Short mmCIF file of N, CA and C in Angstrom, two decimals:
data_model
loop_
_atom_site.label_atom_id
_atom_site.label_comp_id
_atom_site.label_asym_id
_atom_site.label_seq_id
_atom_site.Cartn_x
_atom_site.Cartn_y
_atom_site.Cartn_z
N MET A 254 0.84 -1.17 0.00
CA MET A 254 0.00 0.00 0.00
C MET A 254 0.89 1.24 0.00
N PRO A 255 0.78 2.11 -1.02
CA PRO A 255 1.63 3.29 -1.08
C PRO A 255 1.23 4.33 -0.06
N GLU A 256 2.19 5.18 0.28
CA GLU A 256 1.90 6.29 1.17
C GLU A 256 1.68 7.55 0.36
N ALA A 257 0.70 8.33 0.75
CA ALA A 257 0.45 9.61 0.10
C ALA A 257 1.44 10.64 0.65
N ALA A 258 1.44 11.81 0.08
CA ALA A 258 2.40 12.85 0.45
C ALA A 258 2.31 13.21 1.93
N SER A 259 1.14 13.14 2.53
CA SER A 259 0.98 13.54 3.93
C SER A 259 1.42 12.45 4.90
N GLY A 260 1.80 11.28 4.40
CA GLY A 260 2.23 10.20 5.26
C GLY A 260 1.14 9.20 5.56
N THR A 261 -0.12 9.50 5.21
CA THR A 261 -1.18 8.54 5.39
C THR A 261 -1.20 7.60 4.20
N LEU A 262 -1.92 6.52 4.33
CA LEU A 262 -1.99 5.56 3.24
C LEU A 262 -2.86 6.08 2.11
N ALA A 263 -2.51 5.68 0.90
CA ALA A 263 -3.29 6.04 -0.28
C ALA A 263 -3.90 4.76 -0.84
N VAL A 264 -5.22 4.74 -0.98
CA VAL A 264 -5.93 3.58 -1.49
C VAL A 264 -6.63 4.00 -2.79
N ALA A 265 -6.30 3.32 -3.89
CA ALA A 265 -6.90 3.64 -5.18
C ALA A 265 -8.15 2.79 -5.39
N VAL A 266 -9.24 3.43 -5.77
CA VAL A 266 -10.53 2.77 -5.97
C VAL A 266 -11.04 3.10 -7.36
N GLU A 267 -11.51 2.06 -8.07
CA GLU A 267 -12.06 2.23 -9.42
C GLU A 267 -13.55 1.94 -9.38
N ALA A 268 -14.34 2.85 -9.94
CA ALA A 268 -15.79 2.66 -10.01
C ALA A 268 -16.22 2.74 -11.47
N ARG A 269 -17.03 1.76 -11.89
CA ARG A 269 -17.58 1.76 -13.25
C ARG A 269 -19.08 1.96 -13.12
N MET A 270 -19.62 2.85 -13.97
CA MET A 270 -21.04 3.15 -13.86
C MET A 270 -21.68 3.35 -15.23
N ALA A 271 -22.95 3.04 -15.27
CA ALA A 271 -23.75 3.28 -16.47
C ALA A 271 -24.24 4.72 -16.41
N GLY A 272 -24.80 5.16 -17.48
CA GLY A 272 -25.35 6.51 -17.48
C GLY A 272 -24.32 7.52 -17.91
N GLY A 273 -24.75 8.71 -18.08
CA GLY A 273 -23.89 9.77 -18.58
C GLY A 273 -23.48 10.74 -17.50
N ILE A 274 -23.59 12.00 -17.84
CA ILE A 274 -23.11 13.06 -16.97
C ILE A 274 -23.91 13.15 -15.66
N TYR A 275 -25.18 12.79 -15.69
CA TYR A 275 -25.98 12.86 -14.47
C TYR A 275 -25.54 11.80 -13.46
N ALA A 276 -25.22 10.61 -13.93
CA ALA A 276 -24.72 9.55 -13.05
C ALA A 276 -23.38 9.97 -12.45
N LEU A 277 -22.53 10.55 -13.29
CA LEU A 277 -21.23 11.01 -12.82
C LEU A 277 -21.41 12.12 -11.79
N ASN A 278 -22.33 13.03 -12.04
CA ASN A 278 -22.61 14.12 -11.10
C ASN A 278 -23.08 13.57 -9.75
N ARG A 279 -23.99 12.59 -9.75
CA ARG A 279 -24.46 11.99 -8.49
C ARG A 279 -23.29 11.35 -7.74
N PHE A 280 -22.41 10.67 -8.48
CA PHE A 280 -21.26 10.02 -7.88
C PHE A 280 -20.35 11.06 -7.21
N LEU A 281 -20.03 12.13 -7.94
CA LEU A 281 -19.15 13.16 -7.41
C LEU A 281 -19.77 13.90 -6.23
N MET A 282 -21.07 14.12 -6.29
CA MET A 282 -21.75 14.79 -5.18
C MET A 282 -21.74 13.90 -3.93
N THR A 283 -21.77 12.58 -4.12
CA THR A 283 -21.69 11.67 -2.98
C THR A 283 -20.30 11.76 -2.35
N LEU A 284 -19.26 11.80 -3.18
CA LEU A 284 -17.90 11.96 -2.65
C LEU A 284 -17.80 13.23 -1.81
N GLN A 285 -18.37 14.30 -2.33
CA GLN A 285 -18.30 15.58 -1.64
C GLN A 285 -19.21 15.60 -0.41
N GLY A 286 -20.43 15.13 -0.56
CA GLY A 286 -21.40 15.19 0.53
C GLY A 286 -21.01 14.33 1.74
N LYS A 287 -20.37 13.22 1.49
CA LYS A 287 -19.94 12.34 2.58
C LYS A 287 -18.53 12.67 3.06
N ARG A 288 -17.96 13.72 2.49
CA ARG A 288 -16.62 14.20 2.87
C ARG A 288 -15.57 13.10 2.81
N MET A 289 -15.59 12.37 1.71
CA MET A 289 -14.62 11.30 1.52
C MET A 289 -13.26 11.92 1.23
N PRO A 290 -12.19 11.37 1.81
CA PRO A 290 -10.87 11.98 1.69
C PRO A 290 -10.20 11.68 0.34
N VAL A 291 -10.73 12.28 -0.72
CA VAL A 291 -10.22 12.04 -2.07
C VAL A 291 -9.04 12.98 -2.32
N ARG A 292 -7.91 12.38 -2.66
CA ARG A 292 -6.70 13.17 -2.96
C ARG A 292 -6.61 13.48 -4.44
N ASP A 293 -6.89 12.50 -5.28
CA ASP A 293 -6.86 12.67 -6.73
C ASP A 293 -8.04 11.94 -7.34
N LEU A 294 -8.46 12.41 -8.50
CA LEU A 294 -9.61 11.82 -9.17
C LEU A 294 -9.35 11.82 -10.67
N THR A 295 -9.56 10.67 -11.31
CA THR A 295 -9.43 10.55 -12.75
C THR A 295 -10.76 10.05 -13.29
N VAL A 296 -11.28 10.70 -14.32
CA VAL A 296 -12.58 10.32 -14.87
C VAL A 296 -12.43 10.04 -16.36
N GLY A 297 -12.99 8.92 -16.80
CA GLY A 297 -13.04 8.59 -18.22
C GLY A 297 -14.47 8.30 -18.60
N MET A 298 -14.98 8.98 -19.61
CA MET A 298 -16.37 8.76 -20.03
C MET A 298 -16.40 8.15 -21.41
N GLY A 299 -17.21 7.10 -21.55
CA GLY A 299 -17.41 6.46 -22.83
C GLY A 299 -18.89 6.43 -23.16
N PRO A 300 -19.25 5.89 -24.33
CA PRO A 300 -20.66 5.87 -24.72
C PRO A 300 -21.50 4.93 -23.86
N GLU A 301 -20.92 3.85 -23.37
CA GLU A 301 -21.67 2.87 -22.59
C GLU A 301 -21.48 2.99 -21.09
N GLU A 302 -20.28 3.41 -20.66
CA GLU A 302 -20.02 3.51 -19.23
C GLU A 302 -18.96 4.56 -18.94
N SER A 303 -18.96 5.00 -17.70
CA SER A 303 -17.94 5.93 -17.21
C SER A 303 -17.09 5.20 -16.19
N VAL A 304 -15.83 5.59 -16.11
CA VAL A 304 -14.92 5.00 -15.14
C VAL A 304 -14.33 6.14 -14.32
N VAL A 305 -14.42 6.01 -13.00
CA VAL A 305 -13.85 6.98 -12.08
C VAL A 305 -12.82 6.25 -11.25
N VAL A 306 -11.61 6.80 -11.21
CA VAL A 306 -10.57 6.24 -10.35
C VAL A 306 -10.24 7.32 -9.32
N ALA A 307 -10.48 6.98 -8.05
CA ALA A 307 -10.25 7.93 -6.95
C ALA A 307 -9.12 7.42 -6.08
N LEU A 308 -8.29 8.32 -5.63
CA LEU A 308 -7.23 7.98 -4.71
C LEU A 308 -7.64 8.53 -3.34
N PHE A 309 -8.03 7.61 -2.44
CA PHE A 309 -8.44 7.99 -1.10
C PHE A 309 -7.21 8.07 -0.20
N GLU A 310 -7.14 9.08 0.61
CA GLU A 310 -6.05 9.25 1.56
C GLU A 310 -6.57 8.83 2.93
N CYS A 311 -6.56 7.51 3.17
CA CYS A 311 -7.09 6.98 4.41
C CYS A 311 -6.60 5.54 4.61
N GLU A 312 -6.98 4.97 5.72
CA GLU A 312 -6.65 3.57 6.01
C GLU A 312 -7.48 2.66 5.11
N PRO A 313 -6.99 1.45 4.82
CA PRO A 313 -7.72 0.52 3.95
C PRO A 313 -9.13 0.18 4.45
N GLU A 314 -9.31 0.07 5.75
CA GLU A 314 -10.64 -0.25 6.30
C GLU A 314 -11.64 0.87 6.00
N SER A 315 -11.22 2.11 6.14
CA SER A 315 -12.10 3.24 5.80
C SER A 315 -12.41 3.24 4.31
N ALA A 316 -11.40 2.95 3.49
CA ALA A 316 -11.62 2.90 2.04
C ALA A 316 -12.64 1.83 1.68
N ARG A 317 -12.61 0.69 2.36
CA ARG A 317 -13.60 -0.37 2.09
C ARG A 317 -15.01 0.09 2.44
N ARG A 318 -15.15 0.87 3.50
CA ARG A 318 -16.47 1.41 3.85
C ARG A 318 -16.96 2.38 2.79
N TYR A 319 -16.06 3.23 2.30
CA TYR A 319 -16.42 4.16 1.23
C TYR A 319 -16.81 3.39 -0.04
N MET A 320 -16.09 2.32 -0.33
CA MET A 320 -16.39 1.50 -1.51
C MET A 320 -17.78 0.88 -1.39
N ALA A 321 -18.13 0.40 -0.20
CA ALA A 321 -19.45 -0.20 0.01
C ALA A 321 -20.54 0.84 -0.21
N LEU A 322 -20.34 2.04 0.29
CA LEU A 322 -21.33 3.11 0.11
C LEU A 322 -21.47 3.47 -1.37
N LEU A 323 -20.34 3.62 -2.06
CA LEU A 323 -20.38 3.98 -3.48
C LEU A 323 -20.99 2.89 -4.34
N SER A 324 -20.78 1.63 -3.98
CA SER A 324 -21.32 0.53 -4.78
C SER A 324 -22.84 0.45 -4.69
N SER A 325 -23.43 1.08 -3.67
CA SER A 325 -24.89 1.04 -3.53
C SER A 325 -25.58 2.14 -4.34
N LEU A 326 -24.82 3.02 -4.97
CA LEU A 326 -25.44 4.08 -5.78
C LEU A 326 -26.14 3.47 -7.00
N GLU A 327 -27.19 4.12 -7.43
CA GLU A 327 -28.08 3.63 -8.48
C GLU A 327 -27.37 3.22 -9.77
N ASP A 328 -26.50 4.03 -10.30
CA ASP A 328 -25.90 3.77 -11.60
C ASP A 328 -24.58 3.01 -11.55
N VAL A 329 -24.06 2.75 -10.36
CA VAL A 329 -22.75 2.12 -10.22
C VAL A 329 -22.87 0.62 -10.47
N ARG A 330 -22.05 0.13 -11.42
CA ARG A 330 -22.03 -1.30 -11.75
C ARG A 330 -21.05 -2.06 -10.89
N GLU A 331 -19.88 -1.45 -10.62
CA GLU A 331 -18.81 -2.15 -9.91
C GLU A 331 -17.90 -1.13 -9.23
N VAL A 332 -17.46 -1.47 -8.03
CA VAL A 332 -16.46 -0.68 -7.32
C VAL A 332 -15.42 -1.67 -6.79
N ARG A 333 -14.15 -1.40 -7.08
CA ARG A 333 -13.08 -2.29 -6.63
C ARG A 333 -11.80 -1.48 -6.45
N GLU A 334 -10.80 -2.10 -5.83
CA GLU A 334 -9.51 -1.42 -5.73
C GLU A 334 -8.90 -1.34 -7.11
N ALA A 335 -8.29 -0.21 -7.42
CA ALA A 335 -7.70 0.01 -8.75
C ALA A 335 -6.38 -0.72 -8.88
N GLY A 336 -5.90 -0.81 -10.12
CA GLY A 336 -4.70 -1.56 -10.43
C GLY A 336 -3.42 -1.06 -9.80
N GLU A 337 -3.02 0.17 -10.05
CA GLU A 337 -1.75 0.64 -9.53
C GLU A 337 -1.79 2.13 -9.27
N VAL A 338 -0.90 2.56 -8.40
CA VAL A 338 -0.78 3.96 -8.06
C VAL A 338 0.62 4.41 -8.46
N LEU A 339 0.70 5.45 -9.27
CA LEU A 339 1.97 5.97 -9.74
C LEU A 339 2.13 7.43 -9.33
N GLU A 340 3.38 7.85 -9.27
CA GLU A 340 3.66 9.26 -9.12
C GLU A 340 4.56 9.66 -10.28
N VAL A 341 4.36 10.84 -10.80
CA VAL A 341 5.16 11.35 -11.91
C VAL A 341 5.83 12.64 -11.44
N ALA A 342 7.11 12.77 -11.77
CA ALA A 342 7.85 13.99 -11.44
C ALA A 342 8.59 14.47 -12.68
N LEU A 343 8.60 15.77 -12.88
CA LEU A 343 9.34 16.41 -13.96
C LEU A 343 10.43 17.24 -13.31
N ALA A 344 11.67 17.09 -13.78
CA ALA A 344 12.77 17.82 -13.15
C ALA A 344 13.73 18.36 -14.20
N ALA A 345 14.17 19.57 -13.99
CA ALA A 345 15.26 20.16 -14.78
C ALA A 345 16.51 19.95 -13.94
N THR A 346 17.36 19.05 -14.38
CA THR A 346 18.51 18.67 -13.57
C THR A 346 19.73 18.40 -14.44
N GLY A 347 20.86 18.36 -13.82
CA GLY A 347 22.10 18.08 -14.52
C GLY A 347 22.35 16.58 -14.61
N GLU A 348 23.59 16.18 -14.49
CA GLU A 348 23.97 14.78 -14.60
C GLU A 348 23.59 14.01 -13.34
N GLY A 349 23.63 12.70 -13.44
CA GLY A 349 23.39 11.85 -12.29
C GLY A 349 21.97 11.36 -12.13
N TRP A 350 21.06 11.84 -12.97
CA TRP A 350 19.66 11.45 -12.82
C TRP A 350 19.44 9.98 -13.19
N ARG A 351 20.20 9.46 -14.16
CA ARG A 351 20.03 8.06 -14.56
C ARG A 351 20.42 7.11 -13.44
N GLU A 352 21.58 7.36 -12.83
CA GLU A 352 22.06 6.50 -11.74
C GLU A 352 21.10 6.57 -10.55
N ALA A 353 20.63 7.77 -10.25
CA ALA A 353 19.68 7.93 -9.15
C ALA A 353 18.38 7.18 -9.43
N ALA A 354 17.93 7.20 -10.69
CA ALA A 354 16.70 6.49 -11.06
C ALA A 354 16.85 4.99 -10.86
N VAL A 355 18.01 4.45 -11.27
CA VAL A 355 18.25 3.02 -11.10
C VAL A 355 18.28 2.66 -9.62
N ARG A 356 19.00 3.47 -8.81
CA ARG A 356 19.09 3.18 -7.38
C ARG A 356 17.74 3.30 -6.68
N ALA A 357 16.92 4.28 -7.10
CA ALA A 357 15.62 4.48 -6.45
C ALA A 357 14.56 3.52 -6.97
N GLY A 358 14.78 2.94 -8.15
CA GLY A 358 13.79 2.02 -8.71
C GLY A 358 12.65 2.71 -9.44
N VAL A 359 12.96 3.83 -10.12
CA VAL A 359 11.95 4.52 -10.92
C VAL A 359 12.34 4.46 -12.39
N VAL A 360 11.36 4.66 -13.25
CA VAL A 360 11.60 4.73 -14.68
C VAL A 360 11.77 6.20 -15.03
N ALA A 361 12.87 6.53 -15.73
CA ALA A 361 13.11 7.93 -16.06
C ALA A 361 13.70 8.04 -17.47
N HIS A 362 13.34 9.13 -18.14
CA HIS A 362 13.93 9.44 -19.45
C HIS A 362 13.99 10.96 -19.59
N LYS A 363 14.85 11.39 -20.51
CA LYS A 363 15.00 12.82 -20.72
C LYS A 363 14.30 13.22 -22.01
N ASP A 364 13.50 14.27 -21.93
CA ASP A 364 12.79 14.80 -23.09
C ASP A 364 13.16 16.27 -23.18
N GLY A 365 14.03 16.59 -24.12
CA GLY A 365 14.55 17.95 -24.19
C GLY A 365 15.43 18.19 -22.98
N GLY A 366 15.15 19.22 -22.22
CA GLY A 366 15.92 19.50 -21.01
C GLY A 366 15.26 19.02 -19.74
N THR A 367 14.16 18.27 -19.88
CA THR A 367 13.39 17.84 -18.71
C THR A 367 13.49 16.33 -18.54
N VAL A 368 13.73 15.92 -17.30
CA VAL A 368 13.74 14.50 -16.98
C VAL A 368 12.36 14.14 -16.45
N VAL A 369 11.76 13.10 -17.02
CA VAL A 369 10.44 12.62 -16.61
C VAL A 369 10.66 11.30 -15.88
N ALA A 370 10.22 11.22 -14.63
CA ALA A 370 10.38 10.00 -13.84
C ALA A 370 9.02 9.56 -13.33
N SER A 371 8.81 8.24 -13.29
CA SER A 371 7.56 7.72 -12.76
C SER A 371 7.82 6.43 -11.99
N GLY A 372 6.96 6.16 -11.04
CA GLY A 372 7.05 4.97 -10.23
C GLY A 372 6.15 5.10 -9.02
N GLU A 373 6.32 4.20 -8.07
CA GLU A 373 5.54 4.29 -6.84
C GLU A 373 5.94 5.57 -6.10
N PRO A 374 5.03 6.13 -5.30
CA PRO A 374 5.31 7.42 -4.65
C PRO A 374 6.59 7.45 -3.81
N GLY A 375 6.87 6.43 -3.04
CA GLY A 375 8.07 6.41 -2.21
C GLY A 375 9.35 6.48 -3.02
N PRO A 376 9.53 5.60 -4.02
CA PRO A 376 10.74 5.67 -4.84
C PRO A 376 10.91 6.97 -5.61
N VAL A 377 9.82 7.59 -6.07
CA VAL A 377 9.94 8.87 -6.78
C VAL A 377 10.45 9.95 -5.82
N GLU A 378 9.92 9.94 -4.60
CA GLU A 378 10.40 10.90 -3.60
C GLU A 378 11.88 10.66 -3.30
N GLU A 379 12.28 9.40 -3.18
CA GLU A 379 13.69 9.05 -2.94
C GLU A 379 14.57 9.54 -4.11
N TRP A 380 14.09 9.37 -5.34
CA TRP A 380 14.83 9.83 -6.52
C TRP A 380 15.08 11.32 -6.45
N LEU A 381 14.04 12.09 -6.13
CA LEU A 381 14.20 13.54 -6.03
C LEU A 381 15.18 13.91 -4.92
N ARG A 382 15.13 13.18 -3.80
CA ARG A 382 16.06 13.43 -2.71
C ARG A 382 17.50 13.16 -3.13
N MET A 383 17.70 12.07 -3.91
CA MET A 383 19.04 11.73 -4.37
C MET A 383 19.63 12.80 -5.29
N LEU A 384 18.77 13.46 -6.06
CA LEU A 384 19.25 14.51 -6.96
C LEU A 384 19.74 15.72 -6.18
N GLY A 385 19.12 15.97 -5.04
CA GLY A 385 19.55 17.03 -4.14
C GLY A 385 19.67 18.39 -4.79
N GLU A 386 20.85 18.99 -4.66
CA GLU A 386 21.11 20.35 -5.13
C GLU A 386 21.19 20.46 -6.65
N ASP A 387 21.27 19.32 -7.36
CA ASP A 387 21.39 19.35 -8.83
C ASP A 387 20.08 19.72 -9.52
N VAL A 388 18.97 19.73 -8.79
CA VAL A 388 17.67 20.04 -9.37
C VAL A 388 17.49 21.55 -9.46
N GLU A 389 17.32 22.03 -10.68
CA GLU A 389 17.06 23.45 -10.89
C GLU A 389 15.59 23.76 -10.61
N ASP A 390 14.71 22.86 -11.08
CA ASP A 390 13.27 23.05 -10.92
C ASP A 390 12.62 21.68 -10.99
N ALA A 391 11.57 21.46 -10.21
CA ALA A 391 10.88 20.17 -10.21
C ALA A 391 9.39 20.37 -10.03
N ILE A 392 8.63 19.52 -10.70
CA ILE A 392 7.17 19.49 -10.55
C ILE A 392 6.78 18.06 -10.23
N ARG A 393 6.07 17.88 -9.13
CA ARG A 393 5.57 16.56 -8.76
C ARG A 393 4.07 16.53 -9.01
N LEU A 394 3.64 15.57 -9.80
CA LEU A 394 2.21 15.46 -10.07
C LEU A 394 1.50 14.74 -8.94
N GLY A 395 2.24 14.14 -8.04
CA GLY A 395 1.64 13.45 -6.91
C GLY A 395 1.12 12.10 -7.30
N PRO A 396 0.71 11.31 -6.30
CA PRO A 396 0.20 9.98 -6.60
C PRO A 396 -1.07 10.05 -7.43
N VAL A 397 -1.12 9.30 -8.50
CA VAL A 397 -2.31 9.22 -9.33
C VAL A 397 -2.66 7.76 -9.52
N ALA A 398 -3.93 7.45 -9.53
CA ALA A 398 -4.37 6.08 -9.72
C ALA A 398 -4.60 5.83 -11.19
N ARG A 399 -4.32 4.62 -11.61
CA ARG A 399 -4.52 4.22 -12.99
C ARG A 399 -5.38 2.96 -12.98
N PRO A 400 -6.41 2.89 -13.84
CA PRO A 400 -7.26 1.70 -13.85
C PRO A 400 -6.45 0.44 -14.08
N GLY A 401 -7.00 -0.68 -13.57
CA GLY A 401 -6.34 -1.97 -13.73
C GLY A 401 -6.12 -2.32 -15.18
N ARG A 402 -5.10 -3.12 -15.44
CA ARG A 402 -4.76 -3.51 -16.80
C ARG A 402 -5.80 -4.47 -17.36
N GLY A 403 -5.96 -4.40 -18.67
CA GLY A 403 -6.87 -5.32 -19.35
C GLY A 403 -8.34 -5.00 -19.17
N ARG A 404 -8.64 -3.79 -18.68
CA ARG A 404 -10.04 -3.44 -18.44
C ARG A 404 -10.41 -2.22 -19.23
#
């Protein structure tokens, strides 16, 4: 279970639902109305179903209770834990980023003058720490959930 930036656990939840924008609106209003600790939210809408991937910043037991509540909504077909949680960081840095990426266990490549690194939240944070003073500028996108593979 990855840790979110605040040190609490991050639990990724994927919800699939029928209906269009009104179903999505009801779902989002439930997240807000019940004050669910959503850190990040990814929404994909298709002609037949919508997929919402939410990253809850809470303990797994609390996330299971939120999942049970969300699964009882009218248009929701399925609610389950999502496939993986990634963090992405962009950094303008000098040399040494490749070695640091290997040691930290993140995937990194250079695009122009920017190094793009991705991986689990802990290793990405470790990678940035290893770069230290060599970082001119960095942007962390934070933990984001990605739907499970093959779905």
